[in-house]
């Protein structure tokens, strides 16, 4: 068992044994101090800092998109007040967008529709707000015209609305609209139709046939923090006004879908807050489950109050952990609201472990002694569970996504406090209830009652609702110690089925199918967090996202290509390099042709060459090039004036940019491939090139989420194996744990894809948590199997399932109950949490109860001995068929079942997770079974021989470190303190 590292197990056992003695003797301190510390930590909630910026939360901290944005903003900072151009923005800014479709038909080209578009435009432009610099400042009234983003003194204008002046001719067919650009013959506006029209149907000669959708955009000034905050308030008014007009039936011919830059923030907050109303019902369900699970037919040893206090302890730990994180200045995010539900489930699991250890202690021992035994038995189980959960969350904190870092930090604080409060506060609660049990008091009403064996003359109501405990004069009475039916089912029925070869083959075949399904699911796994999934299912923004994805995916992104560094643009070699770079971008399958490219250099050089004869200018030298460029091309009304950055003295061009157009980008995978291809072209260029769009900051998650997830899972599996080896010092056991982690994680990742869950920052949080959850069941099964002293694998599996079958069921059920309310929140975020937690708990339980027992019986220690034993039974040798020989025991021979060194750790340790024997204590039920066997014995000599054999087994198991089988433990506790020595005449 790897004695070199067993000191950790021994250290924990001794330490918790001493802690149990102290708690059992003075429980009051351990009740009061955690409550006071919790109240102190809760005061940290007054310092809560709520963060809901989607860019900050769901994009990498140091992603390439943010680096590229810094490059662009270094040379080309957007001026919203006087030089605003929507195709050259570097941040979303403050804006309002409306996508309009006709209520009837699929064509927007109608006089009536254009009249309603003008009415919609008037509603938006007349939207006003009242806003002041601060709470003390007098509020002023602002309209859109006063705070709009401007180009040369004029608000950014949706010039497409000027088509109303020629719409009669268009409808009549006397005037055609040509795609993609057309000059309005009345206003002389140059209409760029791909910017406004979506899903346009075009004839072979470029004539627009129908326009299914149209969008209008309104930008407001956001140069300063004050202007940005004012613009955010205008956005809220914009959303309200357009929403009222749409919902109030103001428009007869058009249907609107609205969106603003704050929509993501607002909807994300509503999304995360949607789970709050279900907190109360969830905690009630959890309390009922834990209370009912801790109840027994014996009303003295029943522990319903402790089941409820387990929830209280978990809630206190979560509150304290969150409060301390807020004291440390960590931002709070909406996703954290899932954590209390998960933390409560973890707390209930620890409750089951400690109550199981309590029930395995002799009822005749004093409370401090029982507390010491309970704590020493539960130490390894609770510590492994808590450490694996905390370490997996710490691994998540290494993620580049702030949302994952913050969630994992808050959750790790909560797990740590839950562990601390369970070994102090909850342990003290167990001690107080233990004193009531010692006095044979009712578990609910605290009055003294009689055991079942002494209440025969009482009414049936008393026997059913009051009787319990044991008779101090006859603690082994079978009437007071019935055996647990569920534990017996796992030991006798399930283990027998799993020993059949047919069942083993079926289990392995089902596992092969499970693995094949998971691998197939991995091939269909989609990456990226879609914006619509950050909103509730009933949000107004869903309709906008759907319309945008359906109608505006042909020309979705206008991207900037920045060339930084001082270059001599008059040099033909430099001009050819930039032109070749532009053509390389245009040859990309994700980029449209040169018709949609805006390049100041291409157009300027072409213009000079075409008009060289009569312009009488030269661009052969750098000074001449710059002079001619400024005089003929970069005049202020020309948007190209925004694309060239000169040095301070104006003698050199230190940066320039051109615009390219993405085409036919239909989904997240194409967005990822597009960004990867454009960045590849930039890297391979001999120039210093950066390509950028404001959404690239979000697209970076597509590049990072898969490698980060794989790295986290691999590191987590290795770390979990090391932790398992430290606490369960057997290399083979650690390998089984690592195998199960890989299998469970593969299953969760594969089947989440088949369950319509993308690989994104939300699912990545769950994959990281699953690393810790996947260890819980499998590690304890391996621990119980490896520590069993049974000779054959079948007997080892029998003991494992007896000790762990019921707790696996209890732990899995409590965790699923803890997150089941997430289904009702109508939120993709919380639905992902439920789906993935459900998958990991389901797969972990099935691995623990079915797959691992089969694999261990076939390939684990003891498998070969099982085969040899079966063969020996089939073909007995002469020695095995010989008559038994008589034996002689000296009269002075003494067997001391209690020898074997110090260690006040008491009886044997709980093999793994442990469970509650709901209907009996382990020791008392074992005694009653032994008593029934003794009553059936006819000969005293056979009874003496049995006592001798069992006394030898007790001594052997004790010297072996306390790792005994359940059969051993039955006889081991069959002695009072006065009868630890058995003498044979």
Short mmCIF file of C-alpha atoms in Angstrom, two decimals, residues 238-513:
data_model
loop_
_atom_site.label_atom_id
_atom_site.label_comp_id
_atom_site.label_asym_id
_atom_site.label_seq_id
_atom_site.Cartn_x
_atom_site.Cartn_y
_atom_site.Cartn_z
CA UNK A 238 -34.31 53.73 -27.00
CA UNK A 239 -35.10 50.11 -26.09
CA UNK A 240 -38.18 51.16 -24.12
CA UNK A 241 -39.59 53.43 -26.85
CA UNK A 242 -39.09 51.00 -29.70
CA UNK A 243 -40.43 48.17 -27.54
CA UNK A 244 -43.58 50.10 -26.66
CA UNK A 245 -44.18 50.98 -30.32
CA UNK A 246 -43.78 47.35 -31.38
CA UNK A 247 -45.78 45.79 -28.54
CA UNK A 248 -48.47 48.49 -28.72
CA UNK A 249 -49.28 47.68 -32.34
CA UNK A 250 -48.33 51.10 -33.64
CA UNK A 251 -47.02 49.74 -36.94
CA UNK A 252 -49.34 48.09 -39.44
CA UNK A 253 -46.85 46.96 -42.08
CA UNK A 254 -43.52 46.43 -40.32
CA UNK A 255 -42.21 44.35 -37.42
CA UNK A 256 -39.18 45.54 -35.46
CA UNK A 257 -36.48 43.81 -33.44
CA UNK A 258 -34.27 46.06 -31.30
CA UNK A 259 -30.76 45.85 -29.90
CA UNK A 260 -28.30 48.15 -28.15
CA UNK A 261 -24.76 47.85 -26.84
CA UNK A 262 -26.19 47.49 -23.32
CA UNK A 263 -28.48 44.65 -24.34
CA UNK A 264 -25.83 42.07 -23.54
CA UNK A 265 -25.21 43.60 -20.11
CA UNK A 266 -28.89 43.95 -19.25
CA UNK A 267 -29.91 40.53 -20.51
CA UNK A 268 -26.96 38.83 -18.86
CA UNK A 269 -28.03 40.32 -15.53
CA UNK A 270 -31.66 39.28 -16.05
CA UNK A 271 -30.44 35.87 -17.14
CA UNK A 272 -28.41 35.22 -14.02
CA UNK A 273 -31.04 36.72 -11.71
CA UNK A 274 -33.69 34.37 -13.10
CA UNK A 275 -32.51 31.53 -10.87
CA UNK A 276 -32.87 33.51 -7.62
CA UNK A 277 -36.66 32.85 -7.20
CA UNK A 278 -35.95 29.12 -7.15
CA UNK A 279 -33.39 29.27 -4.36
CA UNK A 280 -36.00 28.89 -1.63
CA UNK A 281 -37.74 25.89 -3.17
CA UNK A 282 -34.41 24.23 -3.94
CA UNK A 283 -33.17 24.55 -0.37
CA UNK A 284 -36.52 23.22 0.90
CA UNK A 285 -36.17 20.18 -1.36
CA UNK A 286 -32.59 19.67 -0.23
CA UNK A 287 -33.58 19.99 3.42
CA UNK A 288 -36.42 17.49 3.01
CA UNK A 289 -34.16 15.04 1.22
CA UNK A 290 -31.39 15.22 3.79
CA UNK A 291 -33.87 15.06 6.66
CA UNK A 292 -35.70 12.03 5.29
CA UNK A 293 -32.45 10.31 4.33
CA UNK A 294 -31.12 10.67 7.86
CA UNK A 295 -34.27 9.24 9.45
CA UNK A 296 -34.59 5.65 10.64
CA UNK A 297 -37.23 3.46 12.21
CA UNK A 298 -35.29 3.83 15.46
CA UNK A 299 -36.43 7.21 16.86
CA UNK A 300 -33.38 7.55 19.10
CA UNK A 301 -30.69 6.86 16.52
CA UNK A 302 -32.62 8.65 13.80
CA UNK A 303 -30.91 11.94 12.86
CA UNK A 304 -33.40 14.19 10.99
CA UNK A 305 -32.22 17.29 12.84
CA UNK A 306 -28.63 16.62 11.80
CA UNK A 307 -29.77 16.25 8.20
CA UNK A 308 -31.24 19.74 8.40
CA UNK A 309 -28.20 21.13 10.24
CA UNK A 310 -25.99 19.72 7.47
CA UNK A 311 -27.75 22.12 5.10
CA UNK A 312 -27.31 24.95 7.61
CA UNK A 313 -23.59 24.20 7.87
CA UNK A 314 -23.22 24.20 4.08
CA UNK A 315 -25.15 27.47 3.81
CA UNK A 316 -22.98 29.06 6.51
CA UNK A 317 -19.83 27.94 4.71
CA UNK A 318 -21.04 29.35 1.40
CA UNK A 319 -22.02 32.68 2.96
CA UNK A 320 -18.69 32.95 4.77
CA UNK A 321 -16.68 32.03 1.66
CA UNK A 322 -18.49 34.54 -0.54
CA UNK A 323 -18.20 37.27 2.09
CA UNK A 324 -14.46 36.74 2.48
CA UNK A 325 -13.99 36.87 -1.31
CA UNK A 326 -15.85 40.20 -1.37
CA UNK A 327 -13.64 41.49 1.44
CA UNK A 328 -10.68 40.63 -0.78
CA UNK A 329 -12.13 42.86 -3.50
CA UNK A 330 -13.07 40.11 -5.98
CA UNK A 331 -15.79 41.14 -8.42
CA UNK A 332 -19.11 39.30 -8.14
CA UNK A 333 -20.70 37.91 -11.30
CA UNK A 334 -24.13 36.45 -11.97
CA UNK A 335 -22.83 32.94 -12.68
CA UNK A 336 -21.79 32.75 -9.04
CA UNK A 337 -25.47 32.28 -8.17
CA UNK A 338 -25.15 28.65 -9.29
CA UNK A 339 -22.46 28.02 -6.70
CA UNK A 340 -24.67 27.94 -3.56
CA UNK A 341 -26.75 25.13 -5.05
CA UNK A 342 -23.65 23.05 -5.77
CA UNK A 343 -22.09 23.88 -2.42
CA UNK A 344 -25.20 22.71 -0.57
CA UNK A 345 -24.96 19.39 -2.39
CA UNK A 346 -21.31 19.02 -1.37
CA UNK A 347 -22.23 19.82 2.23
CA UNK A 348 -24.94 17.17 2.30
CA UNK A 349 -22.48 14.58 0.96
CA UNK A 350 -20.12 15.39 3.81
CA UNK A 351 -23.06 15.11 6.19
CA UNK A 352 -23.72 11.56 5.03
CA UNK A 353 -20.06 10.66 5.47
CA UNK A 354 -19.90 11.89 9.06
CA UNK A 355 -23.22 10.33 10.07
CA UNK A 356 -22.10 7.05 8.53
CA UNK A 357 -18.95 7.15 10.62
CA UNK A 358 -21.01 7.99 13.73
CA UNK A 359 -23.27 4.99 13.20
CA UNK A 360 -20.26 2.70 12.88
CA UNK A 361 -19.17 3.54 16.41
CA UNK A 362 -20.26 1.34 19.39
CA UNK A 363 -23.37 2.76 21.02
CA UNK A 364 -22.04 1.80 24.45
CA UNK A 365 -19.01 4.13 24.17
CA UNK A 366 -19.16 7.64 25.71
CA UNK A 367 -19.84 10.53 23.34
CA UNK A 368 -16.27 11.95 23.23
CA UNK A 369 -14.97 8.51 22.33
CA UNK A 370 -17.61 8.08 19.62
CA UNK A 371 -16.84 11.56 18.30
CA UNK A 372 -13.14 10.73 18.13
CA UNK A 373 -13.86 7.50 16.26
CA UNK A 374 -16.27 9.27 13.91
CA UNK A 375 -13.82 12.04 13.05
CA UNK A 376 -10.93 9.66 12.50
CA UNK A 377 -13.02 7.50 10.18
CA UNK A 378 -14.42 10.44 8.16
CA UNK A 379 -11.08 12.27 7.89
CA UNK A 380 -9.77 10.66 4.72
CA UNK A 381 -13.12 10.69 2.91
CA UNK A 382 -14.04 14.31 3.58
CA UNK A 383 -10.49 15.53 3.04
CA UNK A 384 -10.13 13.77 -0.33
CA UNK A 385 -13.47 15.15 -1.51
CA UNK A 386 -12.72 18.69 -0.39
CA UNK A 387 -9.13 18.79 -1.63
CA UNK A 388 -9.99 17.39 -5.06
CA UNK A 389 -12.82 19.91 -5.44
CA UNK A 390 -10.64 22.82 -4.34
CA UNK A 391 -7.68 21.80 -6.50
CA UNK A 392 -9.89 21.38 -9.58
CA UNK A 393 -11.26 24.88 -8.96
CA UNK A 394 -7.74 26.25 -8.54
CA UNK A 395 -6.87 24.73 -11.90
CA UNK A 396 -9.83 26.66 -13.31
CA UNK A 397 -8.38 29.88 -11.91
CA UNK A 398 -5.47 29.47 -14.35
CA UNK A 399 -7.92 29.95 -17.22
CA UNK A 400 -7.52 33.13 -19.31
CA UNK A 401 -11.25 33.89 -18.98
CA UNK A 402 -12.15 36.17 -16.04
CA UNK A 403 -15.64 34.65 -15.70
CA UNK A 404 -14.08 31.24 -15.01
CA UNK A 405 -11.47 32.70 -12.68
CA UNK A 406 -14.05 34.55 -10.59
CA UNK A 407 -16.45 31.61 -10.37
CA UNK A 408 -13.70 29.19 -9.37
CA UNK A 409 -12.32 31.61 -6.76
CA UNK A 410 -15.69 32.10 -5.06
CA UNK A 411 -16.48 28.38 -5.21
CA UNK A 412 -13.08 27.35 -3.81
CA UNK A 413 -13.56 29.73 -0.87
CA UNK A 414 -16.98 28.19 -0.26
CA UNK A 415 -15.69 24.59 -0.42
CA UNK A 416 -12.93 25.42 2.05
CA UNK A 417 -15.34 26.99 4.54
CA UNK A 418 -17.83 24.12 4.16
CA UNK A 419 -15.07 21.66 5.03
CA UNK A 420 -13.98 23.75 8.04
CA UNK A 421 -17.53 24.25 9.30
CA UNK A 422 -18.39 20.56 8.92
CA UNK A 423 -15.47 19.40 11.06
CA UNK A 424 -16.27 22.03 13.69
CA UNK A 425 -19.84 23.35 13.69
CA UNK A 426 -21.55 20.25 12.31
CA UNK A 427 -19.35 17.98 14.41
CA UNK A 428 -20.46 19.91 17.48
CA UNK A 429 -24.08 19.41 16.41
CA UNK A 430 -23.42 15.67 16.17
CA UNK A 431 -21.95 15.73 19.68
CA UNK A 432 -25.02 17.49 21.13
CA UNK A 433 -27.36 15.05 19.41
CA UNK A 434 -25.06 12.25 20.56
CA UNK A 435 -25.63 13.20 24.18
CA UNK A 436 -29.36 13.00 23.55
CA UNK A 437 -28.89 9.55 22.05
CA UNK A 438 -26.78 8.51 25.03
CA UNK A 439 -29.72 9.42 27.28
CA UNK A 440 -32.09 7.53 24.95
CA UNK A 441 -34.06 10.65 24.02
CA UNK A 442 -36.41 11.04 21.08
CA UNK A 443 -34.58 12.50 18.05
CA UNK A 444 -37.27 15.14 17.40
CA UNK A 445 -38.86 15.96 20.77
CA UNK A 446 -36.00 15.09 23.15
CA UNK A 447 -38.09 13.23 25.75
CA UNK A 448 -36.80 9.90 27.00
CA UNK A 449 -38.18 6.77 25.34
CA UNK A 450 -37.87 3.03 25.69
CA UNK A 451 -36.20 0.69 23.19
CA UNK A 452 -38.32 -1.62 21.08
CA UNK A 453 -37.29 -4.64 23.14
CA UNK A 454 -38.80 -3.07 26.29
CA UNK A 455 -41.90 -1.49 24.76
CA UNK A 456 -43.85 -4.63 24.04
CA UNK A 457 -46.53 -3.66 26.53
CA UNK A 458 -46.92 -0.17 25.05
CA UNK A 459 -49.40 0.81 22.32
CA UNK A 460 -48.56 0.34 18.65
CA UNK A 461 -48.45 4.12 18.22
CA UNK A 462 -45.71 4.34 20.84
CA UNK A 463 -43.75 1.52 19.24
CA UNK A 464 -44.01 3.11 15.78
CA UNK A 465 -43.46 6.79 16.62
CA UNK A 466 -41.49 6.81 19.88
CA UNK A 467 -39.59 3.61 20.59
CA UNK A 468 -35.88 3.47 19.85
CA UNK A 469 -32.38 3.08 21.17
CA UNK A 470 -30.90 0.07 22.92
CA UNK A 471 -31.31 -1.53 26.29
CA UNK A 472 -28.11 -0.78 28.26
CA UNK A 473 -28.44 -4.16 29.93
CA UNK A 474 -28.86 -5.97 26.61
CA UNK A 475 -27.32 -3.84 23.82
CA UNK A 476 -27.11 -6.77 21.39
CA UNK A 477 -30.82 -7.53 21.38
CA UNK A 478 -31.87 -8.26 17.75
CA UNK A 479 -35.14 -6.40 18.24
CA UNK A 480 -33.20 -3.17 18.73
CA UNK A 481 -30.74 -3.78 15.88
CA UNK A 482 -32.42 -4.58 12.55
CA UNK A 483 -30.21 -4.83 9.47
CA UNK A 484 -30.33 -2.14 6.76
CA UNK A 485 -32.20 -3.44 3.72
CA UNK A 486 -30.59 -1.17 1.09
CA UNK A 487 -27.07 -1.93 2.21
CA UNK A 488 -27.90 -5.62 2.20
CA UNK A 489 -29.24 -5.24 -1.37
CA UNK A 490 -25.95 -3.84 -2.63
CA UNK A 491 -23.99 -6.51 -0.79
CA UNK A 492 -26.09 -9.58 -1.54
CA UNK A 493 -28.00 -8.86 -4.74
CA UNK A 494 -26.05 -6.41 -6.89
CA UNK A 495 -22.67 -7.90 -6.07
CA UNK A 496 -23.98 -11.37 -6.93
CA UNK A 497 -25.23 -10.18 -10.31
CA UNK A 498 -21.93 -8.48 -11.07
CA UNK A 499 -20.07 -11.72 -10.35
CA UNK A 500 -21.86 -13.46 -13.24
CA UNK A 501 -19.84 -13.61 -16.45
CA UNK A 502 -22.89 -12.77 -18.54
CA UNK A 503 -23.46 -9.56 -16.59
CA UNK A 504 -19.78 -8.65 -16.85
CA UNK A 505 -19.91 -9.01 -20.61
CA UNK A 506 -23.05 -6.87 -20.75
CA UNK A 507 -21.45 -4.16 -18.61
CA UNK A 508 -18.33 -4.07 -20.79
CA UNK A 509 -20.43 -3.96 -23.96
CA UNK A 510 -22.51 -1.10 -22.58
CA UNK A 511 -19.29 0.71 -21.66
CA UNK A 512 -17.98 0.23 -25.21
CA UNK A 513 -21.21 1.70 -26.60
#
